Coordinates of C-alpha atoms in Angstrom, one line a residue:
X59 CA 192.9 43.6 177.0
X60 CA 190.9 46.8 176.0
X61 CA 193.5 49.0 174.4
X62 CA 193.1 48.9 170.8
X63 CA 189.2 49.6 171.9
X64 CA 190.1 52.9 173.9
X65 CA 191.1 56.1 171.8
X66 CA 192.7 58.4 174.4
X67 CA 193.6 61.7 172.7
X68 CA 195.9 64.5 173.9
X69 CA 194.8 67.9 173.7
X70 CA 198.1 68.7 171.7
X71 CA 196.9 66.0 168.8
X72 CA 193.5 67.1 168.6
X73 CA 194.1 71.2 168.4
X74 CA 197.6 72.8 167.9
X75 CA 196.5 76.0 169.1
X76 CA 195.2 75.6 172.9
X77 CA 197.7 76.6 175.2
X78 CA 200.0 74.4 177.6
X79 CA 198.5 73.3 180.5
X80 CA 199.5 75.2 183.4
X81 CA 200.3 72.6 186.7
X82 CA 200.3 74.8 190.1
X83 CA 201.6 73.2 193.6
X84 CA 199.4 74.7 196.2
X85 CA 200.2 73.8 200.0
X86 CA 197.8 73.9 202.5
X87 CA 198.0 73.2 206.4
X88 CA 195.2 70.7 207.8
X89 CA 193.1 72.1 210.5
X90 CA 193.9 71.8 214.0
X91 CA 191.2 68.8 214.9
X92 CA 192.2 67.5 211.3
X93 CA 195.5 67.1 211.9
X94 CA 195.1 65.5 215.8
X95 CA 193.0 62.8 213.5
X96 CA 196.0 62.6 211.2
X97 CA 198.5 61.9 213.9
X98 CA 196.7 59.2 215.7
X99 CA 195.7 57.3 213.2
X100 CA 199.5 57.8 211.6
X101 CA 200.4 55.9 214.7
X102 CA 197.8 53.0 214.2
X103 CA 198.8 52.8 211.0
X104 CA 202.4 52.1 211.9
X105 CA 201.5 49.4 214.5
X106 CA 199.3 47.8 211.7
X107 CA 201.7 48.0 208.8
X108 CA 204.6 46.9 211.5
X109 CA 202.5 43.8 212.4
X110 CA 201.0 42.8 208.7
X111 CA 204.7 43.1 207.3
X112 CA 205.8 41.0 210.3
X113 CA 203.4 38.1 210.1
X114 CA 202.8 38.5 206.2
X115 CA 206.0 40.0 204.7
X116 CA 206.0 42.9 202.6
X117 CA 205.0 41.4 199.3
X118 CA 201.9 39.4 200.8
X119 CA 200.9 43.1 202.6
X120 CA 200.3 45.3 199.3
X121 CA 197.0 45.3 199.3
X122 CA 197.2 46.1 203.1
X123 CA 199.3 48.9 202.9
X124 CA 197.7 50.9 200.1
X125 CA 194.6 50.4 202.6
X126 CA 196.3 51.7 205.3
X127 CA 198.0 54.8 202.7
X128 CA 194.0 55.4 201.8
X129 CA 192.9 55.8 205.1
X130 CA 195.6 58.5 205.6
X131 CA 194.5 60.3 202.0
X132 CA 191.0 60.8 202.9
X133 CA 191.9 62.3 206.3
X134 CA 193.8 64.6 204.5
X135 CA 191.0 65.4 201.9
X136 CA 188.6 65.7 204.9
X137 CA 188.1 63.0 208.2
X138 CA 184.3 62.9 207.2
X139 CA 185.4 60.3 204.7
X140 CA 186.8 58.2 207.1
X141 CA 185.2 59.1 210.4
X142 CA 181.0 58.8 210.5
X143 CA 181.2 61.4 213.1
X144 CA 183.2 64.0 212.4
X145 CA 182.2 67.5 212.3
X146 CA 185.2 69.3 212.1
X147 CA 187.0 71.6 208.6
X148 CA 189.1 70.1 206.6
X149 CA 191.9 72.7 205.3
X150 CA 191.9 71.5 201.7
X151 CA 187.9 72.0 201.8
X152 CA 188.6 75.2 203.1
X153 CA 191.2 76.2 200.8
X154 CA 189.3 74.9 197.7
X155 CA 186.6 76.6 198.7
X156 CA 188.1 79.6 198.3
X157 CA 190.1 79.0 195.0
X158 CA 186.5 77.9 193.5
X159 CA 185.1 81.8 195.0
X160 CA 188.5 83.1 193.4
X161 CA 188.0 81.5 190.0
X162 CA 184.1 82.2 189.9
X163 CA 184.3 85.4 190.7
X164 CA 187.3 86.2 187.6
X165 CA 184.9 84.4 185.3
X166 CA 186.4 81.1 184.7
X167 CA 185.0 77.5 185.1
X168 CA 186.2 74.7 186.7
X169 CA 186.4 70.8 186.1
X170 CA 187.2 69.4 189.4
X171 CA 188.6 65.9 189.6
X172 CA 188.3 63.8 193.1
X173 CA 189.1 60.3 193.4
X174 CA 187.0 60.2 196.2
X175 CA 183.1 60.1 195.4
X176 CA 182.6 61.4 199.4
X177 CA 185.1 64.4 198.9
X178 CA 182.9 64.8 195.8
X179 CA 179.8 65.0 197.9
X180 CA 181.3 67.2 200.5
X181 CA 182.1 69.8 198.0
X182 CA 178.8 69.4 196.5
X183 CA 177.3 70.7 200.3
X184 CA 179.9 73.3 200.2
X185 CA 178.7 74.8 197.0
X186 CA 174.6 74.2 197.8
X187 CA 175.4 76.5 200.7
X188 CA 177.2 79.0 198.9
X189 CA 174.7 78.7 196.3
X190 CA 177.3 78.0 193.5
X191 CA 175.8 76.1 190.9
X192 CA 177.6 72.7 189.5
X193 CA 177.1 69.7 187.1
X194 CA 178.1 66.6 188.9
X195 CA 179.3 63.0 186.9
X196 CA 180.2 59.7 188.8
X197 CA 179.7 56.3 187.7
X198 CA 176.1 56.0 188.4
X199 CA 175.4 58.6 185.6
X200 CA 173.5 57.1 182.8
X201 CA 175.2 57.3 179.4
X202 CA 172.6 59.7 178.5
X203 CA 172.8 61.9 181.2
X204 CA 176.1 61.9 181.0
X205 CA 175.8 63.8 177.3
X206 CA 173.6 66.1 178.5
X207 CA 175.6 67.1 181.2
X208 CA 178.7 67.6 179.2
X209 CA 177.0 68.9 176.6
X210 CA 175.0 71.7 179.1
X211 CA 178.6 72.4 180.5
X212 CA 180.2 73.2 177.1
X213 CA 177.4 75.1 176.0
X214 CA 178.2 77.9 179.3
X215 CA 175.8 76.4 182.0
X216 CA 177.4 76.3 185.4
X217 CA 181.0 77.4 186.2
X218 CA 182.0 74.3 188.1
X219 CA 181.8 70.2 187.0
X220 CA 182.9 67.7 189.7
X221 CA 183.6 64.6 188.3
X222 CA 184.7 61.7 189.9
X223 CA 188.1 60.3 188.1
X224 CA 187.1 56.8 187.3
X225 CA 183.6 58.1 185.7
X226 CA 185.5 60.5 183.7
X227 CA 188.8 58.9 182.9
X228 CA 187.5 58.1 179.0
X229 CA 185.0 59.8 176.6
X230 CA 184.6 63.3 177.8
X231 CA 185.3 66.4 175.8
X232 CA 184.8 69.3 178.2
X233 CA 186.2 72.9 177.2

């Protein structure tokens, strides 16, 4: 048990002064070949969970069914993370893509979070080829680098960091 090891602070303890955090719903449609993806394999997942549930029960299927639910999550981020082949958009790439130009362009940065270490790297082709310049933090970052990243970012380098949730779920001060 790690708790009393981890100190996770909340920006309200650690300065009374930053402003609330400001949470905004954005809805997006999936491409056209995205969403053909989507449907099909929403109706192999049925037959699979149907059939697991069936032969397992539900409580034995868990680990099968949040497979199943994570197969249907990357489609949605973009089918590249699930199918080799796939050369089509992705409508959250698309529309992130131009939220990131938005931002950029009204000078603010950006920490962008993806549970996903693919979507991560599918963004990162996105911004190479709209030569937008990022730091980049997953768990293969060495402590070190790590610092100098963060540190780099804090001190105005770069307008965007992706960083993959698990790598930066602890230890990171990023203003």
């Amino acid at each position: 048990y790690i708790k009393p090891f981890i100190l996770r602070r909340m920006k309200k303890t650690v300065l009374k002064e930053l402003p609330e955090k400001i949470e905004s719903r954005m809805l997006n449609e999936m491409t056209p070949e995205q969403a053909k993806l989507y449907d099909g394999w929403l109706l192999q997942v049925k037959k699979e969970f149907e059939s697991e549930v069936a032969v397992h029960g539900f409580e034995k299927s868990q680990i099968k069914i949040l497979s199943l639910l994570t197969r249907l999550r990357q489609i949605c981020c973009h089918p590249a993370l699930f199918f080799e082949h796939y050369h089509g958009g992705s409508g959250k790439l698309e529309m992130l893509m131009e939220l990131l130009s938005e931002a950029i362009s009204g000078n603010h940065r950006i920490l962008l979070f993806s549970q996903f270490t693919g979507m991560l790297d599918l963004i990162k082709k996105e911004l190479d080829r709209e030569k937008i310049t990022y730091f980049y933090l997953d768990g293969s970052t060495s402590a070190e680098e790590r610092i100098k990243r963060v540190h780099a970012f804090n001190g105005g380098e770069k307008n965007v960091f992706l960083i993959s949730l698990k790598a930066g779920g602890t230890g990171l001060n990023l203003t």
